[in-house]
Coordinates of C-alpha atoms and ligand atoms in Angstrom, one line a residue:
M5 CA 8.7 67.9 -49.9
S6 CA 11.3 65.3 -48.8
R7 CA 11.6 61.6 -49.6
V8 CA 12.2 59.9 -46.3
L9 CA 12.9 56.2 -45.3
V10 CA 12.3 55.2 -41.7
T11 CA 13.3 51.9 -40.2
G12 CA 11.4 50.3 -37.3
A13 CA 8.3 52.3 -38.5
A14 CA 5.6 49.8 -37.4
S15 CA 5.7 50.9 -33.7
G16 CA 6.7 53.6 -31.2
L17 CA 9.0 56.4 -32.4
G18 CA 9.3 55.1 -35.9
A19 CA 5.5 55.2 -36.4
A20 CA 5.4 58.6 -34.7
L21 CA 8.1 60.0 -37.0
T22 CA 6.4 58.5 -40.0
R23 CA 3.1 60.3 -39.0
A24 CA 5.0 63.6 -38.3
F25 CA 6.8 63.6 -41.7
R26 CA 3.6 62.7 -43.6
E27 CA 1.6 65.4 -41.7
R28 CA 3.9 68.1 -43.1
G29 CA 3.7 66.6 -46.7
D30 CA 6.8 64.5 -46.9
Q31 CA 6.8 61.2 -48.6
V32 CA 7.7 58.3 -46.3
L33 CA 8.7 54.7 -47.0
A34 CA 7.9 53.1 -43.6
T35 CA 9.9 49.9 -43.2
D36 CA 10.0 47.3 -40.4
V37 CA 10.8 43.6 -39.8
A38 CA 7.3 43.4 -38.2
D39 CA 4.0 43.6 -40.0
G40 CA 2.4 47.1 -40.3
A41 CA 4.9 48.9 -42.5
D42 CA 5.1 49.6 -46.3
L43 CA 8.2 47.5 -46.9
H44 CA 9.7 44.6 -45.0
L45 CA 13.2 45.6 -43.9
D46 CA 15.1 43.7 -41.3
V47 CA 18.0 46.0 -40.5
T48 CA 20.3 43.0 -39.9
A49 CA 19.7 41.6 -43.4
D50 CA 22.0 43.0 -46.2
D51 CA 19.6 41.7 -48.9
D52 CA 16.7 43.7 -47.3
W53 CA 18.8 46.9 -47.5
T54 CA 19.6 46.2 -51.1
A55 CA 15.9 45.8 -51.9
A56 CA 15.1 49.0 -50.0
R57 CA 17.7 50.9 -52.1
E58 CA 16.3 49.4 -55.3
W59 CA 12.8 50.5 -54.2
V60 CA 14.0 54.0 -53.6
D61 CA 15.9 54.2 -56.9
E62 CA 12.9 52.9 -58.9
H63 CA 10.1 54.9 -57.2
W64 CA 11.8 58.1 -56.1
G65 CA 15.1 58.2 -58.0
G66 CA 16.8 59.3 -54.8
L67 CA 16.4 59.9 -51.1
D68 CA 16.5 63.0 -48.9
V69 CA 16.4 61.7 -45.4
L70 CA 17.4 58.3 -44.0
V71 CA 16.1 57.6 -40.5
N72 CA 17.8 54.7 -38.8
N73 CA 15.4 54.2 -35.9
A74 CA 14.9 50.4 -35.5
G75 CA 16.2 49.1 -32.3
V76 CA 15.7 46.6 -29.5
A77 CA 16.1 46.7 -25.7
G78 CA 18.9 44.9 -24.0
G79 CA 21.4 45.2 -21.2
G80 CA 22.3 43.4 -18.0
R81 CA 25.1 43.5 -15.6
I82 CA 28.5 42.5 -17.0
D83 CA 28.6 39.2 -15.0
V84 CA 25.0 38.3 -15.9
A85 CA 24.4 39.1 -19.6
G86 CA 25.8 36.5 -22.0
I87 CA 27.9 37.2 -25.0
D88 CA 25.1 36.1 -27.2
E89 CA 23.0 39.0 -25.8
W90 CA 25.9 41.4 -26.7
Q91 CA 26.1 40.0 -30.2
W92 CA 22.4 40.3 -30.8
I93 CA 22.2 43.9 -29.7
V94 CA 25.3 44.9 -31.6
D95 CA 23.9 43.4 -34.7
V96 CA 20.5 45.2 -34.5
N97 CA 21.3 48.5 -32.7
L98 CA 24.7 49.3 -34.1
L99 CA 25.4 47.3 -37.2
G100 CA 21.7 47.9 -38.3
V101 CA 22.5 51.6 -38.4
V102 CA 25.9 51.0 -40.1
R103 CA 24.2 49.0 -42.8
G104 CA 21.7 51.7 -43.4
C105 CA 24.4 54.4 -43.7
R106 CA 26.6 52.2 -46.0
T107 CA 23.6 51.5 -48.2
F108 CA 22.5 55.1 -48.8
T109 CA 25.7 57.1 -48.5
P110 CA 26.6 56.4 -52.2
V111 CA 23.1 57.8 -53.1
F112 CA 23.7 60.9 -51.0
K113 CA 27.2 61.5 -52.4
R114 CA 25.9 61.1 -55.9
Q115 CA 23.1 63.6 -55.2
G116 CA 25.3 66.0 -53.3
S117 CA 22.7 66.2 -50.6
G118 CA 21.0 64.1 -47.9
R119 CA 20.4 63.8 -44.2
I120 CA 21.2 60.8 -42.0
V121 CA 19.2 60.7 -38.8
N122 CA 20.3 58.0 -36.4
V123 CA 18.2 57.2 -33.3
A124 CA 20.6 56.5 -30.4
S125 CA 19.5 57.2 -26.9
L126 CA 20.4 59.3 -23.9
A127 CA 22.2 56.0 -22.9
G128 CA 24.6 56.9 -25.7
L129 CA 25.7 59.9 -23.7
V130 CA 25.2 59.0 -20.0
H131 CA 25.8 55.4 -19.0
P132 CA 23.7 53.9 -16.2
A133 CA 24.9 50.7 -14.4
G134 CA 23.5 47.4 -15.5
M135 CA 23.0 48.6 -19.2
A136 CA 26.5 48.1 -20.6
S137 CA 25.5 46.5 -23.9
Y138 CA 22.7 49.0 -24.6
N139 CA 24.9 52.0 -23.5
A140 CA 27.8 50.8 -25.6
V141 CA 25.9 50.3 -28.9
K142 CA 24.1 53.6 -28.4
A143 CA 27.4 55.4 -27.7
G144 CA 28.6 53.7 -30.9
V145 CA 25.8 55.2 -32.8
V146 CA 26.7 58.6 -31.4
A147 CA 30.3 58.2 -32.5
L148 CA 29.3 56.8 -35.9
T149 CA 27.0 59.8 -36.5
E150 CA 29.6 62.4 -35.6
T151 CA 32.1 60.7 -37.8
L152 CA 29.8 60.7 -40.8
G153 CA 29.0 64.3 -40.1
H154 CA 32.6 65.2 -40.6
E155 CA 33.3 62.7 -43.4
L156 CA 30.3 63.7 -45.5
A157 CA 30.1 67.4 -44.9
A158 CA 32.0 68.1 -48.1
Y159 CA 29.4 66.2 -50.1
G160 CA 26.5 68.3 -48.7
V161 CA 25.3 65.5 -46.4
T162 CA 24.4 66.1 -42.8
A163 CA 24.2 63.6 -39.9
H164 CA 22.1 63.9 -36.8
V165 CA 21.9 61.7 -33.8
V166 CA 18.8 61.5 -31.6
C167 CA 19.3 61.0 -27.8
P168 CA 16.0 60.8 -26.0
S169 CA 15.5 59.7 -22.4
Y170 CA 12.8 57.1 -21.7
F171 CA 9.4 57.5 -23.4
R172 CA 6.4 55.1 -23.7
T173 CA 6.6 52.6 -26.5
H174 CA 6.6 48.8 -27.1
L175 CA 10.4 48.8 -26.7
L176 CA 10.5 46.5 -23.7
S177 CA 8.6 43.8 -25.6
S178 CA 11.9 43.2 -27.5
L179 CA 14.0 43.0 -24.3
R180 CA 16.1 39.8 -24.1
G181 CA 18.4 38.9 -21.3
A182 CA 19.2 37.0 -18.2
D183 CA 19.2 40.0 -15.8
E184 CA 15.8 40.1 -14.3
A185 CA 16.6 43.1 -12.0
L186 CA 17.6 45.2 -15.0
R187 CA 14.3 44.2 -16.7
A188 CA 12.3 45.4 -13.8
V189 CA 14.2 48.8 -13.7
M190 CA 13.9 49.3 -17.5
T191 CA 10.2 48.4 -17.5
H192 CA 9.5 50.9 -14.8
L193 CA 11.4 53.7 -16.5
V194 CA 9.6 53.2 -19.9
E195 CA 6.1 52.6 -18.4
S196 CA 6.3 55.5 -16.0
S197 CA 7.6 58.1 -18.4
P198 CA 5.4 61.1 -19.0
L199 CA 6.7 61.3 -22.6
T200 CA 5.0 60.0 -25.7
A201 CA 6.6 59.0 -29.0
D202 CA 4.7 61.8 -30.7
Q203 CA 6.3 64.4 -28.5
I204 CA 9.8 63.0 -29.2
A205 CA 9.0 62.8 -32.9
S206 CA 8.0 66.5 -33.0
A207 CA 11.2 67.5 -31.2
V208 CA 13.3 65.4 -33.6
L209 CA 11.8 67.1 -36.7
A210 CA 12.5 70.5 -35.1
G211 CA 16.1 69.4 -34.3
I212 CA 16.7 68.3 -37.9
D213 CA 15.2 71.5 -39.3
A214 CA 17.5 73.5 -37.0
G215 CA 20.5 71.5 -38.2
D216 CA 21.3 70.1 -34.7
E217 CA 23.9 67.4 -34.9
V218 CA 23.0 66.1 -31.5
I219 CA 19.3 66.2 -30.8
L220 CA 18.3 66.0 -27.1
P221 CA 14.6 66.0 -27.6
D222 CA 13.3 66.1 -24.1
P223 CA 14.0 68.1 -20.9
M224 CA 15.2 65.0 -18.9
A225 CA 17.8 64.2 -21.6
R226 CA 19.0 67.8 -21.7
A227 CA 19.2 67.9 -17.9
A228 CA 21.0 64.6 -17.5
Y229 CA 23.6 65.2 -20.2
G230 CA 24.1 68.8 -19.0
Q231 CA 24.8 67.6 -15.5
K232 CA 27.4 65.2 -16.7
L233 CA 29.2 68.0 -18.6
R234 CA 28.9 70.6 -15.8
D235 CA 29.3 68.5 -12.6
R236 CA 30.9 65.1 -13.1
P237 CA 31.2 64.3 -9.4
A238 CA 27.5 64.8 -8.9
Y239 CA 26.7 62.8 -12.0
D240 CA 28.9 59.9 -10.8
A241 CA 27.4 60.0 -7.3
Q242 CA 23.9 59.8 -8.8
L243 CA 24.7 56.9 -11.0
R244 CA 26.4 55.1 -8.1
R245 CA 23.2 55.4 -6.1
Q246 CA 21.2 53.9 -9.0
A247 CA 23.8 51.1 -9.2
A248 CA 23.2 50.4 -5.5
R249 CA 19.5 50.2 -6.0
L250 CA 20.0 47.7 -8.9
H251 CA 22.2 45.6 -6.6
E252 CA 19.4 45.6 -3.9
L253 CA 17.1 44.0 -6.5
G254 CA 19.4 41.0 -6.4
G255 CA 20.8 38.3 -8.7
S256 CA 24.3 39.7 -9.2
T257 CA 25.9 36.8 -11.1
A258 CA 24.8 34.2 -13.6
E259 CA 26.2 31.3 -11.6
Ligands
NAD304 N1 11.4 54.0 -25.8 C1 12.4 54.5 -25.2 O1 12.3 54.8 -24.0 C2 13.6 54.9 -26.0 C3 14.6 55.7 -25.4 C4 15.7 56.0 -26.1 C5 15.9 55.5 -27.4 N2 15.0 54.7 -27.9 C6 15.3 54.2 -29.2 O2 14.2 54.5 -30.1 C7 14.2 53.6 -31.2 C8 12.8 53.1 -31.4 O3 12.3 52.3 -30.3 P1 10.8 52.4 -29.7 O4 11.0 52.9 -28.3 O5 9.9 53.2 -30.6 O6 10.5 50.9 -29.6 P2 9.4 50.0 -30.3 O7 9.7 48.6 -29.9 O8 8.0 50.5 -30.1 O9 9.7 50.1 -31.9 C9 10.9 49.6 -32.4 C10 10.6 49.1 -33.8 O10 11.8 48.5 -34.3 C11 11.5 47.3 -35.0 N3 12.6 46.4 -35.1 C12 13.2 45.7 -34.1 N4 14.2 45.0 -34.6 C13 14.3 45.2 -36.0 C14 15.1 44.8 -37.0 N5 16.0 43.9 -36.9 N6 14.8 45.3 -38.3 C15 13.9 46.2 -38.5 N7 13.0 46.7 -37.5 C16 13.3 46.2 -36.3 C17 10.4 46.7 -34.2 O11 9.6 45.7 -35.0 C18 9.5 47.9 -33.8 O12 8.5 48.2 -34.7 C19 15.1 52.4 -30.8 O13 16.4 52.6 -31.5 C20 15.3 52.6 -29.3 O14 16.6 52.1 -28.9 C21 13.9 54.4 -27.2

């Protein structure tokens, strides 16, 4: 039985991961900035992370798995999205994960064991037009996780990054931004996905158990990343076509 902390656990993938861990007998501290979790934890708030660590120390005396899942949707073409949108998504989707890792790495080092599971996105590996800020922060989470995997291996700590393609959740309710064309595209991609959060969660647990450092939990993610590695010209051509469709939707500059 593992002791697991999940962020962003009130909805979507975080809720599905919480269910999946609990179903196999693990103990889960479900945290979120929204109502519906066991503990209030805003991943952008240092004090909330300190309180989470105190809770874990007091009630469990340690932690086995940290799941940095909380995230928001953002994006927008480079001449449309404002710098305030960039700062917001960096703070939640990248620095939120950094804060979690910084909070619990001392615990894991002291124990000589622990697993860090960071939820990035396929967007951290393949980078569609119109989504620069989301792509960049998720690529940052991919890089952070690989770095920690190397840095902490000698302490018995493993790091895993999760890179799903689109699946149906409430993610788009968090979407901020001035780029309405991008909003239309992202909404369509999430709402038309055949994948559920429970399917992704089940594949994530299998990936962690298998020791996968990069978890591509669905066929579309595996195909898209595989194409980028195998056939870069075809990948570029496809993403240029997607960019052209975004342009057709209009509103290319903020002026
Ligand atoms: N849904 C998708 O298509 C998709 C694809 C790839 C990656 N992801 C990633 O999966 C993760 C989970 O998203 P989801 O799709 O389940 O969305 P969701 O909106 O259903 O759930 C996200 C949860 O994170 C919480 N959250 C937001 N800001 C927070 C903060 N500052 N502190 C703590 N909690 C906060 C929200 O309250 C919500 O409960 C995110 O990191 C997202 O980027 C989602």
